Amino acid sequence: MSDPSFYDVPGNNCDDDGDGTVDNPPTCDGSLSANGSAEDFAKALGICTKASDKGYGLVSATFTRGHGITDAPKPDQHGVLPKFGDVLVPREGKTLGVLSTGYAQEYDGAPGVAFGGENDLGMNGKDWKTRGTLPSGFPKAAKGCEQDSTVHDPIDVVLELKAPPNAAGLKFDFNFLSGEWPAYICSKYNDGFIAYLEAQGFNGGQADNMSFDKDGNPVSVNNGFFDRCTPNVDTGCAPGAKSGTSVCSGGAAELAGTGFGVIDQWCQVYSEFGLGGGSDRSTSGGGTGWLTSAAPVKAGETFKLEFIIWDTGDGNLDSSVLLDNFTWAAGQVQAGTERPK
């Protein structure tokens, strides 16, 4: 059945909205400024319709310095880019959204500067010296790791959305990258990213994170999806971290030109006094690669979705998350995260 109030669900071979064309959801990110409003950021993700115009879509969008507060983050912590590095490109449209604990751009504030810092322990990424708040229960440690409770350099984009009458859920793509790899694996300082969903159709109506691995770990360098990095090098050389040897089955090619792919002896640099650890040369960070998170919502309901990234324990080293390809989903939708098909 077609209806002008419906969203045209991609890939179902139906003209859901009855406009005469099958599978043509709108695009709206062709002329966005790099450092614009939260509404422009939503457009970069693929959220093109407004609830006030179409009856579903974006109700409001705001950048804040964390959950439950209205203080603004630093403007350089969010961006809209046509690409991220030499390999990573938008998943839909012409741009993608970036949130960062440092600079939301390729490289950390200047060309060639790594998000993992420099070979000078006085230059460990951009510390904005801001503090903020997270939802109850966060930061949440990965299994087997410790976790500091203080939140530094956070940024939150708060999206209030209304689901179309033919929607059963939502989906979006993300890619988390961090300069804490390789030295700070399983340390109490691990940065995090959550997609915090408050919707009647999700989790029995109880707000929670909808992006996690098969073991329920939130997104960080300890997440099971974090495999875009240099294989067979020393990791966890920093004090308090868990030492090991990297597997990195996804390889490091996607990190080229991002600021997370600068090659040096990074594990040794962040060992105690720069004297421990191996001399392996590796990228200055790593990433998850593109992932797709999905969750159910009720048709027609108004709900809130927050994308939050933060430094844990201190403002040193930086992490970024790329966001794109937001879509409404039909049929049976289960909460979970997986590699895009």
Coordinates of C-alpha atoms in Angstrom, one line a residue:
M1 CA 0.0 0.0 0.0
S2 CA 1.3 3.5 -0.9
D3 CA 0.5 6.6 1.1
P4 CA 2.0 10.2 0.8
S5 CA 2.6 10.1 4.6
F6 CA 4.9 7.1 4.4
Y7 CA 8.7 7.0 4.2
D8 CA 10.1 5.4 1.1
V9 CA 12.0 2.5 2.7
P10 CA 15.2 1.8 0.7
G11 CA 15.5 -1.7 -0.8
N12 CA 12.0 -3.0 -0.4
N13 CA 11.1 -2.4 -4.1
C14 CA 8.0 -0.5 -3.2
D15 CA 6.8 3.0 -3.9
D16 CA 5.9 3.5 -0.3
D17 CA 5.1 7.2 -0.5
G18 CA 3.2 6.9 -3.8
D19 CA 5.2 9.5 -5.7
G20 CA 5.5 7.3 -8.8
T21 CA 9.2 6.2 -8.2
V22 CA 10.3 3.1 -6.3
D23 CA 12.9 3.5 -3.5
N24 CA 13.9 7.1 -3.8
P25 CA 14.3 8.4 -0.2
P26 CA 15.3 12.1 -0.3
T27 CA 18.8 13.5 -0.1
C28 CA 19.7 16.9 1.3
D29 CA 23.4 17.1 2.1
G30 CA 24.8 18.6 -1.1
S31 CA 25.5 22.1 0.1
L32 CA 26.1 22.0 3.8
S33 CA 28.7 24.0 5.6
A34 CA 31.5 22.2 7.3
N35 CA 30.8 23.6 10.7
G36 CA 27.1 24.4 10.6
S37 CA 24.1 23.8 12.9
A38 CA 22.9 20.6 14.5
E39 CA 20.1 20.5 11.9
D40 CA 22.7 20.6 9.1
F41 CA 24.5 17.8 10.9
A42 CA 21.3 15.7 10.9
K43 CA 21.0 16.4 7.1
A44 CA 24.5 15.1 6.6
L45 CA 23.4 11.8 8.2
G46 CA 20.5 11.6 5.8
I47 CA 17.7 13.0 8.0
C48 CA 16.0 15.2 5.3
T49 CA 12.4 15.5 6.4
K50 CA 11.0 17.7 9.1
A51 CA 8.1 16.5 11.2
S52 CA 6.5 20.0 10.8
D53 CA 6.5 19.6 7.0
K54 CA 6.0 15.9 6.3
G55 CA 4.4 14.6 9.6
Y56 CA 7.6 12.6 10.4
G57 CA 11.3 13.2 10.6
L58 CA 13.3 15.8 12.6
V59 CA 11.6 17.6 15.4
S60 CA 14.7 19.3 16.8
A61 CA 18.5 19.0 16.9
T62 CA 21.0 20.4 19.4
F63 CA 24.7 20.1 20.2
T64 CA 25.4 19.9 23.9
R65 CA 28.3 19.1 26.2
G66 CA 26.7 15.9 27.4
H67 CA 23.5 14.2 28.4
G68 CA 20.8 16.2 30.2
I69 CA 22.6 19.6 30.0
T70 CA 22.3 22.6 27.6
D71 CA 25.9 23.8 27.7
A72 CA 27.4 24.0 24.2
P73 CA 30.5 22.0 23.2
K74 CA 33.4 23.5 21.4
P75 CA 32.4 24.3 17.7
D76 CA 35.5 22.4 16.4
Q77 CA 34.2 19.2 17.9
H78 CA 31.6 18.7 15.2
G79 CA 31.9 18.8 11.5
V80 CA 30.4 17.8 8.1
L81 CA 32.9 16.4 5.6
P82 CA 32.9 15.1 2.1
K83 CA 35.3 12.3 3.1
F84 CA 37.5 11.3 6.0
G85 CA 41.0 10.5 4.9
D86 CA 42.1 8.9 1.7
V87 CA 39.7 5.9 1.8
L88 CA 36.6 6.6 3.9
V89 CA 33.7 8.2 2.1
P90 CA 30.0 8.9 2.9
R91 CA 27.7 5.9 3.1
E92 CA 24.9 8.0 1.5
G93 CA 24.7 11.3 -0.2
K94 CA 27.7 13.6 -0.4
T95 CA 28.7 14.2 3.2
L96 CA 29.0 12.5 6.6
G97 CA 28.9 13.8 10.1
V98 CA 31.9 13.8 12.5
L99 CA 32.0 14.2 16.3
S100 CA 35.3 14.3 18.1
T101 CA 36.9 14.7 21.5
G102 CA 39.5 16.6 19.6
Y103 CA 39.0 18.2 16.2
A104 CA 36.2 16.9 13.9
Q105 CA 38.3 16.8 10.8
E106 CA 41.1 14.9 9.1
Y107 CA 44.1 15.1 11.4
D108 CA 43.9 16.6 14.9
G109 CA 43.9 20.4 14.2
A110 CA 46.6 20.7 11.6
P111 CA 47.8 18.6 8.6
G112 CA 49.9 15.6 9.7
V113 CA 49.1 15.9 13.4
A114 CA 48.0 12.5 14.8
F115 CA 45.0 12.0 17.0
G116 CA 47.4 9.8 19.0
G117 CA 49.5 12.8 19.9
E118 CA 53.1 13.5 19.0
N119 CA 56.4 11.9 20.1
D120 CA 56.3 14.4 23.0
L121 CA 54.3 13.5 26.1
G122 CA 53.3 17.1 26.4
M123 CA 51.3 16.9 23.2
N124 CA 48.7 14.1 23.7
G125 CA 45.9 15.3 21.5
K126 CA 43.6 18.3 22.0
D127 CA 42.4 18.8 25.6
W128 CA 39.5 21.2 25.5
K129 CA 39.5 21.2 29.3
T130 CA 35.7 20.8 29.3
R131 CA 33.7 18.5 31.5
G132 CA 30.2 17.1 30.9
T133 CA 27.7 14.4 31.8
L134 CA 26.6 11.0 30.5
P135 CA 23.5 8.9 31.1
S136 CA 23.4 6.9 34.3
G137 CA 25.6 3.8 34.0
F138 CA 28.1 5.4 31.7
P139 CA 31.1 5.3 31.3
K140 CA 30.7 1.6 31.2
A141 CA 33.8 -0.7 31.2
A142 CA 34.3 -3.4 28.7
K143 CA 34.4 -6.9 30.2
G144 CA 37.7 -7.5 32.0
C145 CA 38.7 -3.8 32.0
E146 CA 38.6 -1.0 34.5
Q147 CA 37.0 2.3 33.9
D148 CA 37.4 5.8 35.3
S149 CA 34.2 7.7 36.0
T150 CA 35.1 11.2 35.0
V151 CA 34.0 12.6 31.6
H152 CA 36.2 15.0 29.6
D153 CA 35.7 16.8 26.3
P154 CA 32.3 15.3 25.6
I155 CA 30.0 16.3 22.7
D156 CA 26.4 15.1 22.3
V157 CA 24.1 15.7 19.3
V158 CA 20.6 15.4 20.6
L159 CA 18.0 14.5 17.9
E160 CA 14.3 14.5 18.6
L161 CA 12.6 12.6 15.9
K162 CA 9.1 11.4 14.9
A163 CA 8.8 8.0 13.2
P164 CA 6.8 7.6 10.0
P165 CA 3.5 5.6 10.2
N166 CA 5.1 2.8 8.2
A167 CA 8.3 2.5 10.3
A168 CA 9.2 -0.3 12.7
G169 CA 12.7 0.9 13.6
L170 CA 15.7 3.0 12.6
K171 CA 19.2 2.3 11.3
F172 CA 22.4 4.3 11.0
D173 CA 26.0 3.7 10.1
F174 CA 29.0 4.7 12.3
N175 CA 32.8 4.3 12.4
F176 CA 34.6 4.9 15.7
L177 CA 38.3 5.8 15.6
S178 CA 40.7 6.3 18.5
G179 CA 44.2 7.4 19.2
E180 CA 44.3 5.3 22.3
W181 CA 45.3 2.3 20.2
P182 CA 47.9 0.8 20.5
A183 CA 49.1 1.9 23.9
Y184 CA 46.0 2.1 26.0
I185 CA 44.2 -1.1 25.4
C186 CA 41.9 -2.1 28.3
S187 CA 43.0 0.9 30.5
K188 CA 40.7 3.0 32.7
Y189 CA 41.2 5.9 30.4
N190 CA 39.4 4.4 27.3
D191 CA 37.2 6.9 25.4
G192 CA 33.7 5.9 24.5
F193 CA 30.8 6.4 22.1
I194 CA 27.2 5.6 22.6
A195 CA 24.0 6.0 20.7
Y196 CA 21.5 6.6 23.5
L197 CA 17.9 5.8 22.5
E198 CA 14.8 6.8 24.4
A199 CA 11.8 5.3 22.6
Q200 CA 8.7 3.4 23.5
G201 CA 9.5 0.7 21.0
F202 CA 13.0 0.1 22.3
N203 CA 14.1 -1.9 25.4
G204 CA 10.7 -1.9 27.0
G205 CA 10.6 1.9 26.9
Q206 CA 13.8 2.2 29.0
A207 CA 16.5 4.5 27.5
D208 CA 19.8 2.8 26.8
N209 CA 22.7 2.5 24.4
M210 CA 21.9 0.8 21.1
S211 CA 25.4 0.4 19.7
F212 CA 27.5 -2.5 21.2
D213 CA 29.3 -5.7 20.2
K214 CA 28.1 -9.3 20.6
D215 CA 29.3 -9.3 24.3
G216 CA 27.4 -6.2 25.1
N217 CA 30.6 -4.0 25.3
P218 CA 30.0 -0.3 24.4
V219 CA 32.1 1.2 21.6
S220 CA 35.7 1.8 22.5
V221 CA 39.2 0.5 21.6
N222 CA 38.1 -2.7 23.6
N223 CA 35.0 -3.3 21.4
G224 CA 35.0 -6.6 19.5
F225 CA 34.6 -4.7 16.2
F226 CA 37.8 -2.6 16.6
D227 CA 40.0 -4.2 14.0
R228 CA 41.2 -1.4 11.6
C229 CA 44.8 -1.1 12.8
T230 CA 48.3 -2.5 12.3
P231 CA 48.5 -6.3 12.8
N232 CA 51.2 -8.2 14.8
V233 CA 52.5 -5.3 16.8
D234 CA 52.8 -4.7 20.6
T235 CA 49.8 -3.2 22.3
G236 CA 48.9 -2.0 25.8
C237 CA 52.4 -0.6 26.6
A238 CA 51.0 2.3 28.7
P239 CA 51.0 2.0 32.5
G240 CA 47.8 0.2 33.7
A241 CA 46.9 -1.1 30.2
K242 CA 46.7 -4.7 29.1
S243 CA 49.7 -5.8 27.1
G244 CA 49.4 -8.0 24.1
T245 CA 49.9 -8.4 20.3
S246 CA 47.5 -7.0 17.8
V247 CA 45.4 -9.1 15.4
C248 CA 43.7 -6.3 13.5
S249 CA 42.0 -8.5 10.9
G250 CA 40.7 -5.4 9.0
G251 CA 44.1 -4.0 8.4
A252 CA 45.2 -0.4 8.5
A253 CA 44.4 0.8 4.9
E254 CA 41.2 2.7 5.9
L255 CA 43.3 4.9 8.3
A256 CA 45.3 6.6 5.6
G257 CA 45.1 10.4 5.7
T258 CA 42.8 10.4 8.7
G259 CA 45.3 11.4 11.5
F260 CA 44.8 7.9 13.0
G261 CA 47.2 6.4 10.4
V262 CA 50.5 8.2 11.2
I263 CA 53.3 5.6 11.5
D264 CA 55.7 5.6 14.4
Q265 CA 56.7 3.7 17.6
W266 CA 53.4 4.6 19.3
C267 CA 53.3 1.9 21.9
Q268 CA 56.8 2.6 23.1
V269 CA 56.1 6.4 23.2
Y270 CA 53.3 5.9 25.8
S271 CA 55.0 3.3 27.9
E272 CA 56.3 4.4 31.3
F273 CA 58.8 7.2 30.7
G274 CA 58.9 6.2 27.0
L275 CA 61.3 3.4 27.9
G276 CA 59.2 0.2 27.9
G277 CA 57.3 -1.7 25.3
G278 CA 58.5 -2.9 22.0
S279 CA 59.9 -0.9 19.1
D280 CA 57.2 -1.9 16.7
R281 CA 56.1 0.8 14.2
S282 CA 52.3 1.1 13.9
T283 CA 49.5 3.5 13.0
S284 CA 48.8 6.2 15.6
G285 CA 45.3 4.8 16.1
G286 CA 42.7 2.4 14.9
G287 CA 39.0 2.1 14.2
T288 CA 36.0 -0.2 13.9
G289 CA 35.4 0.3 10.3
W290 CA 31.8 1.1 9.2
L291 CA 29.1 -0.6 11.3
T292 CA 25.3 -0.5 11.2
S293 CA 23.2 -0.2 14.3
A294 CA 19.5 -0.9 14.3
A295 CA 16.7 -0.6 16.9
P296 CA 12.9 -0.9 17.0
V297 CA 10.7 2.1 17.5
K298 CA 6.9 2.4 17.4
A299 CA 5.3 3.8 14.2
G300 CA 4.4 7.4 14.7
E301 CA 6.1 7.9 18.0
T302 CA 8.2 10.9 19.0
F303 CA 11.5 9.9 20.6
K304 CA 15.0 11.0 21.3
L305 CA 18.3 9.7 19.9
E306 CA 21.7 11.0 21.3
F307 CA 25.1 10.4 19.7
I308 CA 27.7 11.0 22.5
I309 CA 31.5 10.7 22.4
W310 CA 33.9 11.6 25.2
D311 CA 37.3 11.3 26.8
T312 CA 37.5 9.2 29.9
G313 CA 39.6 10.1 32.9
D314 CA 41.5 12.9 31.3
G315 CA 41.6 15.0 28.1
N316 CA 44.6 13.2 26.6
L317 CA 44.5 11.4 23.2
D318 CA 41.5 11.8 21.0
S319 CA 38.7 9.8 19.4
S320 CA 36.3 10.6 16.6
V321 CA 33.1 9.0 15.3
L322 CA 31.8 9.2 11.7
L323 CA 28.0 9.0 11.3
D324 CA 25.9 8.6 8.2
N325 CA 23.2 6.7 6.4
F326 CA 20.3 7.2 8.8
T327 CA 17.2 5.3 7.6
W328 CA 13.8 4.2 8.8
A329 CA 13.3 0.5 8.8
A330 CA 10.2 -1.7 8.1
G331 CA 9.4 -5.3 9.1
Q332 CA 10.9 -7.0 12.1
V333 CA 13.7 -4.8 13.6
Q334 CA 16.0 -6.1 16.4
A335 CA 18.4 -4.0 18.4
G336 CA 22.0 -4.8 17.4
T337 CA 25.2 -3.8 15.5
E338 CA 26.8 -5.6 12.6
R339 CA 28.9 -5.1 9.5
P340 CA 26.9 -3.5 6.7
K341 CA 25.7 -5.9 4.1

